[in-house]
mmCIF file of C-alpha atoms in Angstrom:
data_model
loop_
_atom_site.group_PDB
_atom_site.id
_atom_site.type_symbol
_atom_site.label_atom_id
_atom_site.label_comp_id
_atom_site.label_asym_id
_atom_site.label_seq_id
_atom_site.Cartn_x
_atom_site.Cartn_y
_atom_site.Cartn_z
ATOM 1 C CA UNK A 222 -10.586 22.622 -40.178
ATOM 2 C CA UNK A 223 -10.905 21.325 -36.626
ATOM 3 C CA UNK A 224 -13.850 20.254 -34.486
ATOM 4 C CA UNK A 225 -14.556 21.157 -30.869
ATOM 5 C CA UNK A 226 -17.638 20.885 -28.679
ATOM 6 C CA UNK A 227 -19.921 20.155 -31.611
ATOM 7 C CA UNK A 228 -18.715 22.958 -33.890
ATOM 8 C CA UNK A 229 -16.130 23.280 -36.644
ATOM 9 C CA UNK A 230 -13.452 25.971 -36.706
ATOM 10 C CA UNK A 231 -11.077 27.366 -39.303
ATOM 11 C CA UNK A 232 -8.718 28.385 -36.473
ATOM 12 C CA UNK A 233 -5.091 27.762 -37.492
ATOM 13 C CA UNK A 234 -2.667 25.699 -35.447
ATOM 14 C CA UNK A 235 -0.900 27.863 -32.889
ATOM 15 C CA UNK A 236 -3.714 30.369 -32.415
ATOM 16 C CA UNK A 237 -3.400 31.581 -28.813
ATOM 17 C CA UNK A 238 -4.903 35.043 -29.077
ATOM 18 C CA UNK A 239 -8.538 34.580 -28.060
ATOM 19 C CA UNK A 240 -8.017 37.063 -25.222
ATOM 20 C CA UNK A 241 -7.655 39.645 -27.999
ATOM 21 C CA UNK A 242 -9.835 38.283 -30.823
ATOM 22 C CA UNK A 243 -12.022 35.215 -30.572
ATOM 23 C CA UNK A 244 -12.108 33.183 -33.786
ATOM 24 C CA UNK A 245 -15.714 32.078 -34.371
ATOM 25 C CA UNK A 246 -17.074 28.664 -35.219
ATOM 26 C CA UNK A 247 -17.773 28.351 -38.931
ATOM 27 C CA UNK A 248 -21.525 28.476 -38.212
ATOM 28 C CA UNK A 249 -21.117 31.954 -36.716
ATOM 29 C CA UNK A 250 -19.001 33.207 -39.598
ATOM 30 C CA UNK A 251 -21.441 31.687 -42.095
ATOM 31 C CA UNK A 252 -24.378 33.476 -40.458
ATOM 32 C CA UNK A 253 -22.590 36.828 -40.595
ATOM 33 C CA UNK A 254 -21.493 36.222 -44.186
ATOM 34 C CA UNK A 255 -25.090 35.445 -45.169
ATOM 35 C CA UNK A 256 -26.247 38.664 -43.477
ATOM 36 C CA UNK A 257 -23.663 40.656 -45.420
ATOM 37 C CA UNK A 258 -24.894 39.057 -48.653
ATOM 38 C CA UNK A 259 -28.462 40.035 -47.806
ATOM 39 C CA UNK A 260 -27.305 43.587 -47.083
ATOM 40 C CA UNK A 261 -25.350 43.646 -50.340
ATOM 41 C CA UNK A 262 -28.477 42.585 -52.200
ATOM 42 C CA UNK A 263 -30.759 45.027 -50.445
ATOM 43 C CA UNK A 264 -33.154 42.325 -49.286
ATOM 44 C CA UNK A 265 -33.121 42.874 -45.496
ATOM 45 C CA UNK A 266 -35.405 45.052 -43.383
ATOM 46 C CA UNK A 267 -34.463 46.686 -40.087
ATOM 47 C CA UNK A 268 -36.844 44.626 -37.989
ATOM 48 C CA UNK A 269 -35.287 41.395 -39.242
ATOM 49 C CA UNK A 270 -32.475 41.715 -36.695
ATOM 50 C CA UNK A 271 -34.716 41.875 -33.624
ATOM 51 C CA UNK A 272 -34.852 38.093 -33.326
ATOM 52 C CA UNK A 273 -31.044 37.927 -33.244
ATOM 53 C CA UNK A 274 -30.868 40.579 -30.524
ATOM 54 C CA UNK A 275 -33.449 38.685 -28.480
ATOM 55 C CA UNK A 276 -31.707 35.324 -28.855
ATOM 56 C CA UNK A 277 -28.293 36.668 -27.873
ATOM 57 C CA UNK A 278 -29.753 38.624 -24.939
ATOM 58 C CA UNK A 279 -31.434 35.480 -23.582
ATOM 59 C CA UNK A 280 -28.233 33.448 -23.940
ATOM 60 C CA UNK A 281 -26.129 36.072 -22.141
ATOM 61 C CA UNK A 282 -28.726 36.053 -19.366
ATOM 62 C CA UNK A 283 -28.425 32.282 -19.079
ATOM 63 C CA UNK A 284 -24.623 32.449 -18.957
ATOM 64 C CA UNK A 285 -24.648 34.853 -15.969
ATOM 65 C CA UNK A 286 -27.712 33.486 -14.210
ATOM 66 C CA UNK A 287 -30.299 36.252 -14.597
ATOM 67 C CA UNK A 288 -33.616 36.780 -16.334
ATOM 68 C CA UNK A 289 -33.391 38.213 -19.874
ATOM 69 C CA UNK A 290 -35.481 41.208 -18.760
ATOM 70 C CA UNK A 291 -32.475 42.266 -16.668
ATOM 71 C CA UNK A 292 -30.028 42.385 -19.601
ATOM 72 C CA UNK A 293 -29.275 45.466 -21.684
ATOM 73 C CA UNK A 294 -27.368 45.485 -24.969
ATOM 74 C CA UNK A 295 -24.539 47.813 -25.873
ATOM 75 C CA UNK A 296 -21.539 48.170 -28.151
ATOM 76 C CA UNK A 297 -18.581 48.005 -25.763
ATOM 77 C CA UNK A 298 -17.689 47.487 -22.128
ATOM 78 C CA UNK A 299 -16.696 51.117 -21.564
ATOM 79 C CA UNK A 300 -20.012 52.385 -22.947
ATOM 80 C CA UNK A 301 -21.965 50.168 -20.561
ATOM 81 C CA UNK A 302 -19.693 50.838 -17.584
ATOM 82 C CA UNK A 303 -20.292 54.526 -18.275
ATOM 83 C CA UNK A 304 -23.944 54.051 -17.288
ATOM 84 C CA UNK A 305 -22.865 52.749 -13.898
ATOM 85 C CA UNK A 306 -20.220 55.444 -13.473
ATOM 86 C CA UNK A 307 -22.690 58.234 -14.184
ATOM 87 C CA UNK A 308 -24.946 56.826 -11.449
ATOM 88 C CA UNK A 309 -22.471 56.964 -8.555
ATOM 89 C CA UNK A 310 -22.984 59.890 -6.166
ATOM 90 C CA UNK A 311 -20.600 62.816 -5.851
ATOM 91 C CA UNK A 312 -17.606 61.892 -3.747
ATOM 92 C CA UNK A 313 -18.046 58.131 -4.232
ATOM 93 C CA UNK A 314 -15.086 55.925 -3.321
ATOM 94 C CA UNK A 315 -14.442 53.441 -6.139
ATOM 95 C CA UNK A 316 -12.108 50.465 -5.779
ATOM 96 C CA UNK A 317 -10.431 48.762 -8.759
ATOM 97 C CA UNK A 318 -7.633 46.191 -9.086
ATOM 98 C CA UNK A 319 -4.201 47.597 -9.835
ATOM 99 C CA UNK A 320 -3.470 47.240 -13.539
ATOM 100 C CA UNK A 321 -7.127 46.703 -14.453
ATOM 101 C CA UNK A 322 -8.088 47.013 -18.127
ATOM 102 C CA UNK A 323 -8.873 50.697 -18.509
ATOM 103 C CA UNK A 324 -12.396 50.282 -19.874
ATOM 104 C CA UNK A 325 -13.376 49.488 -16.272
ATOM 105 C CA UNK A 326 -11.727 52.302 -14.229
ATOM 106 C CA UNK A 327 -11.647 55.085 -16.849
ATOM 107 C CA UNK A 328 -15.420 55.709 -16.929
ATOM 108 C CA UNK A 329 -15.353 56.216 -13.145
ATOM 109 C CA UNK A 330 -12.149 58.275 -13.176
ATOM 110 C CA UNK A 331 -13.762 60.612 -15.718
ATOM 111 C CA UNK A 332 -16.066 61.733 -12.885
ATOM 112 C CA UNK A 333 -13.193 63.083 -10.795
ATOM 113 C CA UNK A 334 -14.648 66.566 -11.158
ATOM 114 C CA UNK A 335 -17.543 65.371 -8.979
ATOM 115 C CA UNK A 336 -15.172 64.196 -6.284
ATOM 116 C CA UNK A 337 -15.335 60.561 -7.354
ATOM 117 C CA UNK A 338 -12.107 58.923 -6.172
ATOM 118 C CA UNK A 339 -10.780 55.760 -7.804
ATOM 119 C CA UNK A 340 -8.310 53.694 -5.768
ATOM 120 C CA UNK A 341 -6.181 50.802 -7.009
ATOM 121 C CA UNK A 342 -5.093 47.873 -4.835
ATOM 122 C CA UNK A 343 -3.567 44.496 -5.738
ATOM 123 C CA UNK A 344 -6.130 41.994 -6.975
ATOM 124 C CA UNK A 345 -5.663 39.721 -3.960
ATOM 125 C CA UNK A 346 -6.551 42.565 -1.575
ATOM 126 C CA UNK A 347 -9.838 43.444 -3.297
ATOM 127 C CA UNK A 348 -12.246 41.418 -1.118
ATOM 128 C CA UNK A 349 -10.973 42.950 2.129
ATOM 129 C CA UNK A 350 -10.427 46.470 0.773
ATOM 130 C CA UNK A 351 -13.907 46.713 -0.748
ATOM 131 C CA UNK A 352 -15.455 47.046 2.715
ATOM 132 C CA UNK A 353 -14.058 50.586 2.889
ATOM 133 C CA UNK A 354 -15.440 51.682 -0.485
ATOM 134 C CA UNK A 355 -18.763 52.527 -2.046
ATOM 135 C CA UNK A 356 -18.161 50.816 -5.380
ATOM 136 C CA UNK A 357 -16.111 47.874 -6.591
ATOM 137 C CA UNK A 358 -15.411 47.698 -10.327
ATOM 138 C CA UNK A 359 -13.295 44.729 -11.392
ATOM 139 C CA UNK A 360 -12.808 42.071 -14.037
ATOM 140 C CA UNK A 361 -13.557 38.499 -13.044
ATOM 141 C CA UNK A 362 -10.419 37.487 -14.959
ATOM 142 C CA UNK A 363 -7.626 39.971 -15.476
ATOM 143 C CA UNK A 364 -6.862 40.799 -19.098
ATOM 144 C CA UNK A 365 -3.145 41.281 -18.592
ATOM 145 C CA UNK A 366 -2.278 37.854 -17.178
ATOM 146 C CA UNK A 367 -5.403 35.758 -16.527
ATOM 147 C CA UNK A 368 -5.484 36.051 -12.736
ATOM 148 C CA UNK A 369 -8.934 35.412 -11.275
ATOM 149 C CA UNK A 370 -10.852 37.557 -8.817
ATOM 150 C CA UNK A 371 -12.146 35.688 -5.745
ATOM 151 C CA UNK A 372 -15.834 36.093 -6.564
ATOM 152 C CA UNK A 373 -17.015 34.148 -3.518
ATOM 153 C CA UNK A 374 -15.131 36.513 -1.204
ATOM 154 C CA UNK A 375 -16.410 39.532 -3.112
ATOM 155 C CA UNK A 376 -19.967 38.320 -2.705
ATOM 156 C CA UNK A 377 -19.496 37.749 1.034
ATOM 157 C CA UNK A 378 -18.236 41.314 1.463
ATOM 158 C CA UNK A 379 -20.665 43.012 -0.932
ATOM 159 C CA UNK A 380 -23.167 44.335 1.621
ATOM 160 C CA UNK A 381 -23.466 48.080 1.144
ATOM 161 C CA UNK A 382 -21.082 48.085 -1.842
ATOM 162 C CA UNK A 383 -22.137 48.584 -5.457
ATOM 163 C CA UNK A 384 -20.445 45.762 -7.391
ATOM 164 C CA UNK A 385 -19.648 45.924 -11.111
ATOM 165 C CA UNK A 386 -18.057 42.850 -12.666
ATOM 166 C CA UNK A 387 -16.517 42.721 -16.136
ATOM 167 C CA UNK A 388 -16.725 39.121 -17.366
ATOM 168 C CA UNK A 389 -15.234 39.756 -20.824
ATOM 169 C CA UNK A 390 -12.150 37.593 -20.205
ATOM 170 C CA UNK A 391 -14.088 34.872 -18.385
ATOM 171 C CA UNK A 392 -17.461 34.257 -19.981
ATOM 172 C CA UNK A 393 -17.188 31.537 -22.597
ATOM 173 C CA UNK A 394 -14.575 29.369 -20.870
ATOM 174 C CA UNK A 395 -15.269 29.835 -17.144
ATOM 175 C CA UNK A 396 -18.642 28.863 -15.650
ATOM 176 C CA UNK A 397 -19.906 31.983 -13.878
ATOM 177 C CA UNK A 398 -22.896 30.481 -12.102
ATOM 178 C CA UNK A 399 -25.432 32.863 -10.597
ATOM 179 C CA UNK A 400 -24.207 36.464 -10.721
ATOM 180 C CA UNK A 401 -27.622 37.949 -9.998
ATOM 181 C CA UNK A 402 -26.283 39.296 -6.692
ATOM 182 C CA UNK A 403 -24.012 41.815 -8.471
ATOM 183 C CA UNK A 404 -25.334 45.245 -9.384
ATOM 184 C CA UNK A 405 -23.815 45.161 -12.873
ATOM 185 C CA UNK A 406 -22.308 42.322 -14.928
ATOM 186 C CA UNK A 407 -20.769 43.567 -18.177
ATOM 187 C CA UNK A 408 -19.246 41.582 -21.021
ATOM 188 C CA UNK A 409 -18.047 42.167 -24.584
ATOM 189 C CA UNK A 410 -18.648 39.511 -27.208
ATOM 190 C CA UNK A 411 -15.648 39.557 -29.505
ATOM 191 C CA UNK A 412 -13.261 37.537 -27.371
ATOM 192 C CA UNK A 413 -14.344 34.296 -25.666
ATOM 193 C CA UNK A 414 -17.958 34.660 -26.852
ATOM 194 C CA UNK A 415 -16.654 34.710 -30.438
ATOM 195 C CA UNK A 416 -18.939 37.362 -31.909
ATOM 196 C CA UNK A 417 -18.015 40.152 -34.303
ATOM 197 C CA UNK A 418 -16.819 43.252 -32.459
ATOM 198 C CA UNK A 419 -19.653 45.640 -31.613
ATOM 199 C CA UNK A 420 -21.853 43.601 -29.278
ATOM 200 C CA UNK A 421 -21.783 43.823 -25.488
ATOM 201 C CA UNK A 422 -24.264 43.130 -22.721
ATOM 202 C CA UNK A 423 -24.935 44.309 -19.188
ATOM 203 C CA UNK A 424 -26.972 42.377 -16.639
ATOM 204 C CA UNK A 425 -28.334 44.638 -13.916
ATOM 205 C CA UNK A 426 -29.816 44.032 -10.496
ATOM 206 C CA UNK A 427 -33.537 44.862 -10.294
ATOM 207 C CA UNK A 428 -32.707 47.815 -8.006
ATOM 208 C CA UNK A 429 -30.569 49.314 -10.785
ATOM 209 C CA UNK A 430 -33.509 49.489 -13.169
ATOM 210 C CA UNK A 431 -35.356 51.772 -10.773
ATOM 211 C CA UNK A 432 -32.556 54.090 -9.671
ATOM 212 C CA UNK A 433 -30.131 54.551 -12.577
ATOM 213 C CA UNK A 434 -30.566 57.162 -15.311
ATOM 214 C CA UNK A 435 -30.404 55.660 -18.839
ATOM 215 C CA UNK A 436 -27.860 58.169 -20.126
ATOM 216 C CA UNK A 437 -27.843 56.601 -23.601
ATOM 217 C CA UNK A 438 -31.638 56.754 -23.963
ATOM 218 C CA UNK A 439 -32.544 56.246 -27.618
ATOM 219 C CA UNK A 440 -35.298 54.875 -29.787
ATOM 220 C CA UNK A 441 -34.258 51.238 -29.280
ATOM 221 C CA UNK A 442 -34.591 51.635 -25.519
ATOM 222 C CA UNK A 443 -38.269 52.445 -25.953
ATOM 223 C CA UNK A 444 -41.069 50.380 -24.498
ATOM 224 C CA UNK A 445 -42.065 49.561 -28.090
ATOM 225 C CA UNK A 446 -38.930 50.428 -30.098
ATOM 226 C CA UNK A 447 -40.569 50.641 -33.510
ATOM 227 C CA UNK A 448 -43.218 52.974 -32.095
ATOM 228 C CA UNK A 449 -40.776 55.380 -30.400
ATOM 229 C CA UNK A 450 -38.697 56.577 -33.303
ATOM 230 C CA UNK A 451 -40.094 60.120 -33.394
ATOM 231 C CA UNK A 452 -41.060 62.768 -30.903
ATOM 232 C CA UNK A 453 -41.777 63.062 -27.202
ATOM 233 C CA UNK A 454 -42.774 62.128 -24.575
ATOM 234 C CA UNK A 455 -40.023 59.900 -23.195
ATOM 235 C CA UNK A 456 -41.357 56.353 -23.225
ATOM 236 C CA UNK A 457 -38.675 53.899 -22.193
ATOM 237 C CA UNK A 458 -38.945 50.176 -21.541
ATOM 238 C CA UNK A 459 -39.797 49.323 -17.928
ATOM 239 C CA UNK A 460 -37.004 46.748 -17.633
ATOM 240 C CA UNK A 461 -33.274 46.693 -18.436
ATOM 241 C CA UNK A 462 -34.006 47.351 -22.100
ATOM 242 C CA UNK A 463 -34.236 51.018 -21.111
ATOM 243 C CA UNK A 464 -30.413 50.923 -21.116
ATOM 244 C CA UNK A 465 -30.200 49.391 -24.619
ATOM 245 C CA UNK A 466 -28.089 50.947 -27.312
ATOM 246 C CA UNK A 467 -29.300 50.594 -30.876
ATOM 247 C CA UNK A 468 -27.748 47.283 -31.965
ATOM 248 C CA UNK A 469 -24.802 46.768 -34.277
ATOM 249 C CA UNK A 470 -26.704 44.419 -36.542
ATOM 250 C CA UNK A 471 -24.077 42.062 -37.899
ATOM 251 C CA UNK A 472 -22.533 41.618 -34.453
ATOM 252 C CA UNK A 473 -25.839 40.406 -33.077
ATOM 253 C CA UNK A 474 -26.331 38.079 -36.053
ATOM 254 C CA UNK A 475 -23.135 36.320 -34.999
ATOM 255 C CA UNK A 476 -24.008 36.522 -31.307
ATOM 256 C CA UNK A 477 -27.374 34.863 -31.954
ATOM 257 C CA UNK A 478 -25.457 31.769 -33.066
ATOM 258 C CA UNK A 479 -22.447 31.744 -30.736
ATOM 259 C CA UNK A 480 -24.025 32.655 -27.387
ATOM 260 C CA UNK A 481 -26.899 30.125 -27.440
ATOM 261 C CA UNK A 482 -24.406 27.426 -28.426
ATOM 262 C CA UNK A 483 -22.094 28.368 -25.544
ATOM 263 C CA UNK A 484 -25.018 28.516 -23.124
ATOM 264 C CA UNK A 485 -25.941 24.951 -24.150
ATOM 265 C CA UNK A 486 -22.490 23.525 -23.342
ATOM 266 C CA UNK A 487 -21.184 21.933 -20.182
ATOM 267 C CA UNK A 488 -18.996 24.894 -19.315
ATOM 268 C CA UNK A 489 -17.282 22.929 -16.570
ATOM 269 C CA UNK A 490 -15.975 20.676 -19.351
ATOM 270 C CA UNK A 491 -14.911 23.728 -21.359
ATOM 271 C CA UNK A 492 -13.117 25.095 -18.285
ATOM 272 C CA UNK A 493 -11.354 21.790 -17.679
ATOM 273 C CA UNK A 494 -10.327 21.593 -21.345
ATOM 274 C CA UNK A 495 -8.931 25.120 -21.565
ATOM 275 C CA UNK A 496 -7.231 25.185 -18.164
ATOM 276 C CA UNK A 497 -5.991 21.664 -18.772
ATOM 277 C CA UNK A 498 -4.195 22.753 -21.942
ATOM 278 C CA UNK A 499 -2.815 25.835 -20.189
ATOM 279 C CA UNK A 500 -1.457 23.647 -17.387
ATOM 280 C CA UNK A 501 0.059 21.173 -19.853
ATOM 281 C CA UNK A 502 1.953 24.087 -21.324
ATOM 282 C CA UNK A 503 3.008 25.383 -17.908
ATOM 283 C CA UNK A 504 4.281 21.931 -16.916
ATOM 284 C CA UNK A 505 6.392 21.718 -20.051
ATOM 285 C CA UNK A 506 8.124 25.009 -19.256
ATOM 286 C CA UNK A 507 8.652 24.055 -15.617
ATOM 287 C CA UNK A 508 5.986 26.211 -14.012
ATOM 288 C CA UNK A 509 3.338 25.112 -11.495
ATOM 289 C CA UNK A 510 -0.269 24.710 -12.651
ATOM 290 C CA UNK A 511 -2.669 27.637 -12.626
ATOM 291 C CA UNK A 512 -6.411 28.172 -12.662
ATOM 292 C CA UNK A 513 -6.839 30.191 -15.846
ATOM 293 C CA UNK A 514 -7.105 29.787 -19.609
ATOM 294 C CA UNK A 515 -4.852 32.851 -19.970
ATOM 295 C CA UNK A 516 -1.122 32.521 -19.304
ATOM 296 C CA UNK A 517 1.545 35.241 -19.149
ATOM 297 C CA UNK A 518 5.170 34.276 -19.846
ATOM 298 C CA UNK A 519 8.551 35.825 -20.521
ATOM 299 C CA UNK A 520 9.340 34.721 -24.045
ATOM 300 C CA UNK A 521 10.795 35.874 -27.338
ATOM 301 C CA UNK A 522 7.751 37.262 -29.161
ATOM 302 C CA UNK A 523 9.525 37.304 -32.529
ATOM 303 C CA UNK A 524 10.498 33.649 -32.172
ATOM 304 C CA UNK A 525 6.908 32.718 -31.392
ATOM 305 C CA UNK A 526 5.597 34.687 -34.349
ATOM 306 C CA UNK A 527 8.145 33.023 -36.664
ATOM 307 C CA UNK A 528 6.852 29.639 -35.464
ATOM 308 C CA UNK A 529 3.291 30.595 -36.346
ATOM 309 C CA UNK A 530 2.142 31.277 -32.784
ATOM 310 C CA UNK A 531 -0.547 33.956 -32.635
ATOM 311 C CA UNK A 532 -0.279 35.745 -29.308
ATOM 312 C CA UNK A 533 -0.306 39.235 -27.844
ATOM 313 C CA UNK A 534 2.028 41.354 -25.739
ATOM 314 C CA UNK A 535 0.743 42.741 -22.447
ATOM 315 C CA UNK A 536 2.827 44.578 -19.821
ATOM 316 C CA UNK A 537 6.049 43.478 -21.532
ATOM 317 C CA UNK A 538 5.176 39.769 -21.461
ATOM 318 C CA UNK A 539 3.718 37.299 -23.928
ATOM 319 C CA UNK A 540 0.052 36.579 -23.240
ATOM 320 C CA UNK A 541 -1.229 33.206 -24.435
ATOM 321 C CA UNK A 542 -4.882 32.109 -24.495
ATOM 322 C CA UNK A 543 -6.141 28.529 -24.556
ATOM 323 C CA UNK A 544 -9.620 28.419 -26.081
ATOM 324 C CA UNK A 545 -12.075 25.579 -26.519
ATOM 325 C CA UNK A 546 -10.876 24.993 -30.090
ATOM 326 C CA UNK A 547 -7.239 24.522 -29.037
ATOM 327 C CA UNK A 548 -5.765 21.034 -28.784
ATOM 328 C CA UNK A 549 -2.617 19.368 -27.483
ATOM 329 C CA UNK A 550 -1.166 19.956 -30.951
ATOM 330 C CA UNK A 551 -1.096 23.650 -30.114
ATOM 331 C CA UNK A 552 0.734 22.930 -26.849
ATOM 332 C CA UNK A 553 3.286 20.869 -28.775
ATOM 333 C CA UNK A 554 3.812 23.756 -31.187
ATOM 334 C CA UNK A 555 4.362 26.154 -28.294
ATOM 335 C CA UNK A 556 6.856 23.808 -26.679
ATOM 336 C CA UNK A 557 8.862 23.435 -29.880
ATOM 337 C CA UNK A 558 8.914 27.187 -30.363
ATOM 338 C CA UNK A 559 10.030 27.947 -26.823
ATOM 339 C CA UNK A 560 12.312 25.232 -25.528
ATOM 340 C CA UNK A 561 13.514 23.011 -28.350
#
């Protein structure tokens, strides 16, 4: 058991795989376990989960700097990005970073039959190249190696461009500030937000609410969800809830604990802690410091695994994540596994 930022964790020494699976605080796991026990005993009712959905929605809104009425819930990034992709006009020019995680470009590329063209450029060229496109779809932090998109430059060049940001690999360790200027801000919960898989959120600009078709329209997207379970007419919520997907209950039970806790933290301190550990590691292997909690290295994956290092392989390299529950002990373990 270890403690970090006011929570306890069962995370083992050498766990560096948060970019794949975030290990929750014990309070989050306990809440989900209690929900499973209630389910097992048949004592829950469907409406009991609404409070969890509301709490997690409000916390996501706080983390990205928008009002909760502008946040929709979903199950995955690709499902939510699909709403944005379906809304682009025929022949739209979409820009994405080269090597972007495919849940971002694939939903747009699937509209190739409508003349939608998706173009890849290196991450560093995105801010300048976006001026010549109709849509920018990009992750704030790249999944493959932790490189960060220049969000300030993107914002400066966003006039006339629809901007979709995926914050899945950023939110939870990197302060995002006010992202209300973006058209869409999408994030999955099961990595740095440390929820069970099955919860995702999308903050939308007020203009999006008025002009985008809710292609996943369902009972939970209704103005009064428990009154719209049968029959016509269509009666959707007037705000971003019209894009809601019916919630994955247990995922939102966990999210209702983890997201409000994260939103209450000094995320600048979390950033400094995680990047600080990453840079300690980089210094020990003779590399210059970076600006990310995700590090990509050439290393013997089998040797790391034998030393108890949990990691992942991406693009032929070892990807290591430094989360808020990691300590210098984990850096020491990495150093012994790699260079001693």
